[in-house]
Amino acid sequence: MKQSRPHADRAYDWAMTLAALWLSGGILLDAWYHFHSTVETFFEPAHALLYTGLLAAYVFTAFELRAMQRRGLRWPQMVPLGYSGTMLGLALTLAGGVTDMFKHAFWGFEEGFNALLSPTHLLIGVGMVMIVTGPIRSALRAQPRPSTWAGQIGLILCAASMMELIHWATQFIFLSEAEALNAPLPPYSIPHQTLTLLTLQYDKQGIGLLAVIVQSILVAGFFLYVARRIRLVPGGFTLLFLVGNIFIAAADSNYAGQFWSVVIASLIAGGIADAFKLEPGRHPRKWATAAFAVPAGYWAALLATLALTMGGIWWSPDVISGSIVFAGLIGLFLNAFAGPD
């Protein structure tokens, strides 16, 4: 008779949640390190944090598999529910890390988009996503689904870790640079350079609007994904957005105002999401309102904080107000695209 697969031990869910934060923190510390230091060796502090996080995930998993084996289970039944993808992710991340080490040894270190799109780095990223989603799948496979902080903390923090990993891949369009300090030169400020300055202004504005689009997709997408599957405990979305944005904010921000604008916007968006108290399958108009309000609230708070802390916003009133509305419309689209509740 075929053995049924067991649910993970609560201690393993918590341990893998710690490993998820460890990994996402490590990869964004590595991003910060590349921004602020010349990387000349594979054996640097940020890599140490990243790969000790991977080692911790291996150790935690080995203890869990051993515990399942002692219960008389055999492979693959000894793999807890929700963690099959994690097993593959552990293998992929290790393979990516080893090949990345040899790649650096023979061909040096990448910079800019070369680092982002390096196949070995992408392999590491895919593996890490598969690792950190284990506790999410575990919580969603539980019957009944967890309804307390103790039961949901793994899902919340691992969703936040996954959000950070996506930020790592899209970090070049995380900051809007809407603050006056980063304003481009006016098109007519230098004689005979109007076309060049106008082009640069459009380019900078376009990057800022891409940040609005991409970050709105992430904020609304994570909100709707989680809310449609489980009713989070009060404050759950606030924690999700705060942890899901704070590592990348620390890695990418060049000024305190940029960092705190992300923190405040995350708290505001999370508070809005928590306030709606959505229930899967009920009140579709409430869902649509929430889908608009969460990303719109995020960008309204972020731009307002930048204006207050960094000498104003160089964007025009139309672009400022339109960006906030556009963010909300993205949330509405995702809500409609996801189908009926």
Short mmCIF file of C-alpha atoms in Angstrom, two decimals:
data_model
loop_
_atom_site.label_atom_id
_atom_site.label_comp_id
_atom_site.label_asym_id
_atom_site.label_seq_id
_atom_site.Cartn_x
_atom_site.Cartn_y
_atom_site.Cartn_z
CA MET A 1 0.00 0.00 0.00
CA LYS A 2 1.35 3.40 -0.96
CA GLN A 3 2.27 5.57 2.00
CA SER A 4 0.77 9.05 2.22
CA ARG A 5 3.13 11.95 2.54
CA PRO A 6 3.18 13.66 5.94
CA HIS A 7 2.83 17.33 6.78
CA ALA A 8 6.05 19.04 7.78
CA ASP A 9 6.94 19.42 11.43
CA ARG A 10 6.20 22.94 12.68
CA ALA A 11 9.87 23.30 13.64
CA TYR A 12 10.91 22.57 10.04
CA ASP A 13 8.50 25.18 8.66
CA TRP A 14 9.98 27.76 11.04
CA ALA A 15 13.55 26.69 10.26
CA MET A 16 12.98 27.01 6.51
CA THR A 17 11.38 30.41 7.09
CA LEU A 18 14.61 31.48 8.78
CA ALA A 19 16.60 30.05 5.86
CA ALA A 20 14.39 31.98 3.40
CA LEU A 21 15.10 35.28 5.15
CA TRP A 22 18.77 34.33 5.36
CA LEU A 23 18.94 33.67 1.61
CA SER A 24 16.98 36.74 0.49
CA GLY A 25 18.96 38.94 2.87
CA GLY A 26 22.20 37.46 1.61
CA ILE A 27 21.48 37.98 -2.07
CA LEU A 28 20.48 41.61 -1.52
CA LEU A 29 23.51 42.22 0.67
CA ASP A 30 25.47 40.89 -2.29
CA ALA A 31 23.66 43.43 -4.52
CA TRP A 32 24.57 46.22 -2.09
CA TYR A 33 28.16 44.99 -1.99
CA HIS A 34 28.39 45.12 -5.79
CA PHE A 35 26.99 48.68 -5.76
CA HIS A 36 29.43 49.99 -3.14
CA SER A 37 32.59 47.93 -3.51
CA THR A 38 34.81 46.43 -6.17
CA VAL A 39 34.29 42.67 -6.11
CA GLU A 40 37.54 40.84 -6.86
CA THR A 41 36.99 37.44 -5.24
CA PHE A 42 34.21 34.89 -4.91
CA PHE A 43 35.02 34.61 -1.20
CA GLU A 44 33.57 37.91 0.04
CA PRO A 45 31.27 38.66 3.04
CA ALA A 46 28.01 38.87 1.09
CA HIS A 47 28.62 35.52 -0.57
CA ALA A 48 29.38 34.07 2.86
CA LEU A 49 25.97 35.13 4.17
CA LEU A 50 24.22 33.84 1.05
CA TYR A 51 25.88 30.42 1.03
CA THR A 52 25.68 29.86 4.78
CA GLY A 53 21.93 30.44 4.33
CA LEU A 54 21.92 27.74 1.68
CA LEU A 55 23.94 25.49 3.98
CA ALA A 56 21.41 26.10 6.77
CA ALA A 57 18.57 25.09 4.42
CA TYR A 58 20.44 21.87 3.62
CA VAL A 59 21.03 21.12 7.30
CA PHE A 60 17.42 21.83 8.30
CA THR A 61 16.17 19.65 5.45
CA ALA A 62 18.53 16.80 6.33
CA PHE A 63 17.23 16.76 9.92
CA GLU A 64 13.62 16.74 8.72
CA LEU A 65 14.20 13.93 6.23
CA ARG A 66 16.00 11.92 8.89
CA ALA A 67 13.06 12.41 11.26
CA MET A 68 10.66 11.19 8.57
CA GLN A 69 12.89 8.20 7.89
CA ARG A 70 12.78 7.26 11.56
CA ARG A 71 8.99 7.16 11.29
CA GLY A 72 9.37 4.40 8.71
CA LEU A 73 8.88 6.51 5.58
CA ARG A 74 10.93 6.10 2.44
CA TRP A 75 11.72 8.40 -0.48
CA PRO A 76 9.73 10.17 -1.89
CA GLN A 77 7.04 9.79 0.79
CA MET A 78 9.46 11.12 3.39
CA VAL A 79 9.42 14.56 1.71
CA PRO A 80 6.80 16.65 3.59
CA LEU A 81 3.78 18.02 1.76
CA GLY A 82 4.65 21.22 -0.07
CA TYR A 83 8.40 20.65 -0.06
CA SER A 84 9.01 18.68 -3.28
CA GLY A 85 9.89 21.92 -5.07
CA THR A 86 12.23 22.84 -2.23
CA MET A 87 14.23 19.64 -2.80
CA LEU A 88 14.76 20.57 -6.44
CA GLY A 89 15.52 24.16 -5.47
CA LEU A 90 18.29 23.04 -3.11
CA ALA A 91 19.93 21.10 -5.93
CA LEU A 92 19.58 23.95 -8.45
CA THR A 93 20.98 26.58 -6.08
CA LEU A 94 23.97 24.41 -5.24
CA ALA A 95 24.61 23.73 -8.94
CA GLY A 96 24.32 27.44 -9.71
CA GLY A 97 26.65 28.38 -6.86
CA VAL A 98 29.36 25.90 -7.86
CA THR A 99 29.25 26.87 -11.54
CA ASP A 100 29.20 30.56 -10.57
CA MET A 101 32.37 30.08 -8.53
CA PHE A 102 34.17 28.47 -11.48
CA LYS A 103 32.80 31.10 -13.86
CA HIS A 104 34.21 33.88 -11.67
CA ALA A 105 37.53 32.07 -11.33
CA PHE A 106 38.01 31.80 -15.11
CA TRP A 107 36.23 34.89 -16.47
CA GLY A 108 36.14 37.39 -13.60
CA PHE A 109 33.17 39.24 -12.16
CA GLU A 110 30.20 40.73 -13.98
CA GLU A 111 28.90 44.26 -13.62
CA GLY A 112 25.52 45.86 -14.31
CA PHE A 113 23.13 43.92 -16.52
CA ASN A 114 25.79 41.27 -17.12
CA ALA A 115 25.54 40.37 -13.44
CA LEU A 116 21.75 40.37 -13.49
CA LEU A 117 21.44 38.19 -16.60
CA SER A 118 24.34 35.85 -15.90
CA PRO A 119 22.98 32.30 -16.43
CA THR A 120 24.58 31.07 -13.22
CA HIS A 121 22.98 33.91 -11.24
CA LEU A 122 19.59 33.18 -12.82
CA LEU A 123 19.97 29.50 -11.91
CA ILE A 124 20.71 30.49 -8.31
CA GLY A 125 17.67 32.79 -8.32
CA VAL A 126 15.32 30.10 -9.63
CA GLY A 127 16.58 27.63 -7.06
CA MET A 128 16.17 30.14 -4.24
CA VAL A 129 12.57 30.88 -5.23
CA MET A 130 11.81 27.16 -5.09
CA ILE A 131 13.43 26.91 -1.66
CA VAL A 132 11.67 29.85 -0.03
CA THR A 133 8.21 28.87 -1.28
CA GLY A 134 8.27 25.59 0.67
CA PRO A 135 6.64 26.96 3.86
CA ILE A 136 4.03 28.75 1.72
CA ARG A 137 3.00 25.52 0.02
CA SER A 138 3.11 23.72 3.36
CA ALA A 139 0.70 26.22 4.99
CA LEU A 140 -1.69 26.12 2.03
CA ARG A 141 -1.75 22.30 2.05
CA ALA A 142 -2.68 22.18 5.73
CA GLN A 143 -6.27 21.29 6.64
CA PRO A 144 -7.68 23.37 8.17
CA ARG A 145 -5.50 26.21 6.97
CA PRO A 146 -3.66 28.03 9.76
CA SER A 147 -5.46 31.01 11.30
CA THR A 148 -3.01 32.15 13.99
CA TRP A 149 0.27 34.07 13.91
CA ALA A 150 2.14 30.89 14.86
CA GLY A 151 0.63 29.03 11.93
CA GLN A 152 0.92 31.81 9.34
CA ILE A 153 4.26 33.43 10.15
CA GLY A 154 6.14 31.07 7.83
CA LEU A 155 3.83 31.80 4.92
CA ILE A 156 4.02 35.57 5.50
CA LEU A 157 7.79 35.81 5.85
CA CYS A 158 8.48 33.41 2.99
CA ALA A 159 6.13 35.37 0.71
CA ALA A 160 8.11 38.46 1.76
CA SER A 161 11.38 36.65 0.97
CA MET A 162 10.05 35.71 -2.45
CA MET A 163 9.08 39.35 -3.01
CA GLU A 164 12.65 40.37 -2.16
CA LEU A 165 14.02 37.86 -4.63
CA ILE A 166 11.87 39.34 -7.40
CA HIS A 167 13.10 42.77 -6.35
CA TRP A 168 16.64 41.46 -6.80
CA ALA A 169 15.81 40.59 -10.41
CA THR A 170 14.08 43.93 -11.06
CA GLN A 171 16.27 46.20 -8.92
CA PHE A 172 17.13 48.46 -11.87
CA ILE A 173 13.52 49.73 -11.84
CA PHE A 174 12.85 49.74 -8.10
CA LEU A 175 13.47 53.42 -7.34
CA SER A 176 11.36 56.04 -9.13
CA GLU A 177 13.99 58.78 -8.69
CA ALA A 178 11.08 61.23 -8.62
CA GLU A 179 12.73 63.36 -5.93
CA ALA A 180 13.93 66.81 -6.96
CA LEU A 181 17.50 65.86 -6.10
CA ASN A 182 17.48 63.44 -9.05
CA ALA A 183 15.79 65.78 -11.53
CA PRO A 184 17.33 65.87 -15.02
CA LEU A 185 18.55 69.14 -16.47
CA PRO A 186 15.78 71.17 -18.16
CA PRO A 187 15.77 70.74 -21.98
CA TYR A 188 16.68 74.40 -22.63
CA SER A 189 19.30 74.83 -19.89
CA ILE A 190 22.32 74.24 -22.19
CA PRO A 191 22.44 75.90 -25.61
CA HIS A 192 22.45 73.55 -28.60
CA GLN A 193 21.80 70.51 -26.34
CA THR A 194 18.01 70.70 -26.25
CA LEU A 195 17.37 67.44 -28.12
CA THR A 196 19.87 65.51 -25.99
CA LEU A 197 18.47 66.88 -22.72
CA LEU A 198 14.92 66.26 -23.85
CA THR A 199 15.79 62.66 -24.70
CA LEU A 200 17.43 62.18 -21.29
CA GLN A 201 14.40 63.65 -19.56
CA TYR A 202 12.04 61.29 -21.38
CA ASP A 203 14.33 58.37 -20.60
CA LYS A 204 14.49 59.21 -16.90
CA GLN A 205 10.74 59.76 -16.75
CA GLY A 206 10.17 56.46 -18.55
CA ILE A 207 12.32 54.56 -16.02
CA GLY A 208 10.35 56.17 -13.19
CA LEU A 209 7.04 55.13 -14.74
CA LEU A 210 8.36 51.61 -15.27
CA ALA A 211 9.11 51.54 -11.55
CA VAL A 212 5.48 52.52 -10.87
CA ILE A 213 4.24 49.74 -13.16
CA VAL A 214 6.53 46.95 -11.98
CA GLN A 215 6.30 47.73 -8.26
CA SER A 216 2.51 48.06 -8.51
CA ILE A 217 2.34 44.63 -10.14
CA LEU A 218 4.39 43.20 -7.27
CA VAL A 219 2.46 44.90 -4.48
CA ALA A 220 -0.98 44.14 -5.95
CA GLY A 221 0.07 40.70 -7.16
CA PHE A 222 1.36 39.48 -3.80
CA PHE A 223 -1.62 41.00 -2.02
CA LEU A 224 -4.15 39.28 -4.30
CA TYR A 225 -2.27 35.96 -4.41
CA VAL A 226 -2.15 35.64 -0.64
CA ALA A 227 -5.61 37.09 0.07
CA ARG A 228 -7.28 34.72 -2.39
CA ARG A 229 -5.81 31.68 -0.67
CA ILE A 230 -5.92 32.44 3.03
CA ARG A 231 -7.30 35.05 5.40
CA LEU A 232 -4.25 36.53 7.06
CA VAL A 233 -4.10 37.44 10.72
CA PRO A 234 -4.44 41.19 11.53
CA GLY A 235 -1.20 42.92 10.59
CA GLY A 236 -0.15 40.08 8.27
CA PHE A 237 -0.06 42.16 5.10
CA THR A 238 1.74 44.99 6.88
CA LEU A 239 4.50 42.59 7.87
CA LEU A 240 4.53 41.05 4.39
CA PHE A 241 5.06 44.37 2.61
CA LEU A 242 7.52 45.73 5.17
CA VAL A 243 9.81 42.69 5.08
CA GLY A 244 9.19 42.25 1.35
CA ASN A 245 10.53 45.72 0.55
CA ILE A 246 13.01 46.64 3.28
CA PHE A 247 16.03 44.61 2.06
CA ILE A 248 15.90 46.02 -1.46
CA ALA A 249 15.27 49.52 -0.10
CA ALA A 250 18.43 49.24 2.00
CA ALA A 251 20.43 47.84 -0.94
CA ASP A 252 19.31 50.37 -3.57
CA SER A 253 18.75 53.62 -1.65
CA ASN A 254 21.43 56.27 -1.85
CA TYR A 255 19.67 58.63 0.57
CA ALA A 256 17.75 58.17 3.82
CA GLY A 257 14.66 59.74 2.25
CA GLN A 258 14.54 57.06 -0.43
CA PHE A 259 14.79 54.30 2.17
CA TRP A 260 12.16 55.73 4.50
CA SER A 261 9.76 56.47 1.65
CA VAL A 262 9.71 52.73 0.85
CA VAL A 263 9.28 51.79 4.51
CA ILE A 264 6.40 54.23 5.04
CA ALA A 265 4.74 53.26 1.76
CA SER A 266 4.98 49.58 2.73
CA LEU A 267 3.35 50.25 6.09
CA ILE A 268 0.57 52.29 4.49
CA ALA A 269 -0.15 49.72 1.76
CA GLY A 270 -0.04 46.89 4.29
CA GLY A 271 -2.39 48.77 6.63
CA ILE A 272 -4.85 49.30 3.78
CA ALA A 273 -4.70 45.62 2.81
CA ASP A 274 -5.26 44.53 6.42
CA ALA A 275 -8.15 46.96 6.87
CA PHE A 276 -10.23 45.40 4.08
CA LYS A 277 -10.36 41.98 5.80
CA LEU A 278 -11.09 40.25 2.52
CA GLU A 279 -12.66 36.81 2.44
CA PRO A 280 -12.05 34.54 -0.57
CA GLY A 281 -15.17 34.13 -2.68
CA ARG A 282 -17.16 36.99 -1.16
CA HIS A 283 -17.90 40.67 -1.91
CA PRO A 284 -16.37 41.13 -5.41
CA ARG A 285 -16.78 44.93 -5.30
CA LYS A 286 -14.81 45.02 -2.06
CA TRP A 287 -12.07 43.02 -3.75
CA ALA A 288 -11.95 45.45 -6.67
CA THR A 289 -11.77 48.44 -4.32
CA ALA A 290 -8.96 46.84 -2.34
CA ALA A 291 -7.07 45.89 -5.50
CA PHE A 292 -7.11 49.56 -6.53
CA ALA A 293 -6.43 51.04 -3.10
CA VAL A 294 -3.41 48.96 -2.08
CA PRO A 295 -0.99 49.86 -4.95
CA ALA A 296 -2.42 53.38 -5.24
CA GLY A 297 -1.89 53.89 -1.51
CA TYR A 298 1.65 52.57 -1.80
CA TRP A 299 2.62 55.10 -4.47
CA ALA A 300 0.73 57.99 -2.91
CA ALA A 301 2.60 57.42 0.36
CA LEU A 302 5.96 56.91 -1.35
CA LEU A 303 5.76 60.05 -3.47
CA ALA A 304 4.45 62.13 -0.56
CA THR A 305 7.33 60.98 1.66
CA LEU A 306 9.87 61.75 -1.06
CA ALA A 307 8.36 65.23 -1.46
CA LEU A 308 8.61 65.89 2.28
CA THR A 309 12.07 64.46 2.88
CA MET A 310 14.00 65.17 -0.32
CA GLY A 311 13.13 68.70 -1.36
CA GLY A 312 10.09 68.00 -3.49
CA ILE A 313 9.22 66.01 -6.62
CA TRP A 314 10.38 66.97 -10.11
CA TRP A 315 7.48 65.15 -11.78
CA SER A 316 4.62 67.34 -13.01
CA PRO A 317 1.26 67.29 -11.15
CA ASP A 318 -0.26 65.30 -14.02
CA VAL A 319 2.45 62.65 -13.81
CA ILE A 320 2.26 62.45 -10.00
CA SER A 321 -1.53 62.08 -9.85
CA GLY A 322 -1.65 59.93 -12.97
CA SER A 323 1.00 57.55 -11.60
CA ILE A 324 -1.05 56.96 -8.46
CA VAL A 325 -4.20 56.29 -10.49
CA PHE A 326 -2.24 54.10 -12.92
CA ALA A 327 -0.95 52.03 -9.99
CA GLY A 328 -4.51 51.48 -8.82
CA LEU A 329 -5.66 50.53 -12.31
CA ILE A 330 -2.91 47.91 -12.46
CA GLY A 331 -4.34 46.41 -9.28
CA LEU A 332 -7.84 46.41 -10.81
CA PHE A 333 -6.52 44.65 -13.91
CA LEU A 334 -4.78 41.97 -11.89
CA ASN A 335 -7.92 41.45 -9.81
CA ALA A 336 -10.02 41.02 -12.97
CA PHE A 337 -7.37 38.88 -14.66
CA ALA A 338 -7.25 36.52 -11.68
CA GLY A 339 -10.88 35.59 -12.28
CA PRO A 340 -13.85 35.34 -9.90
CA ASP A 341 -13.16 35.04 -6.20
#
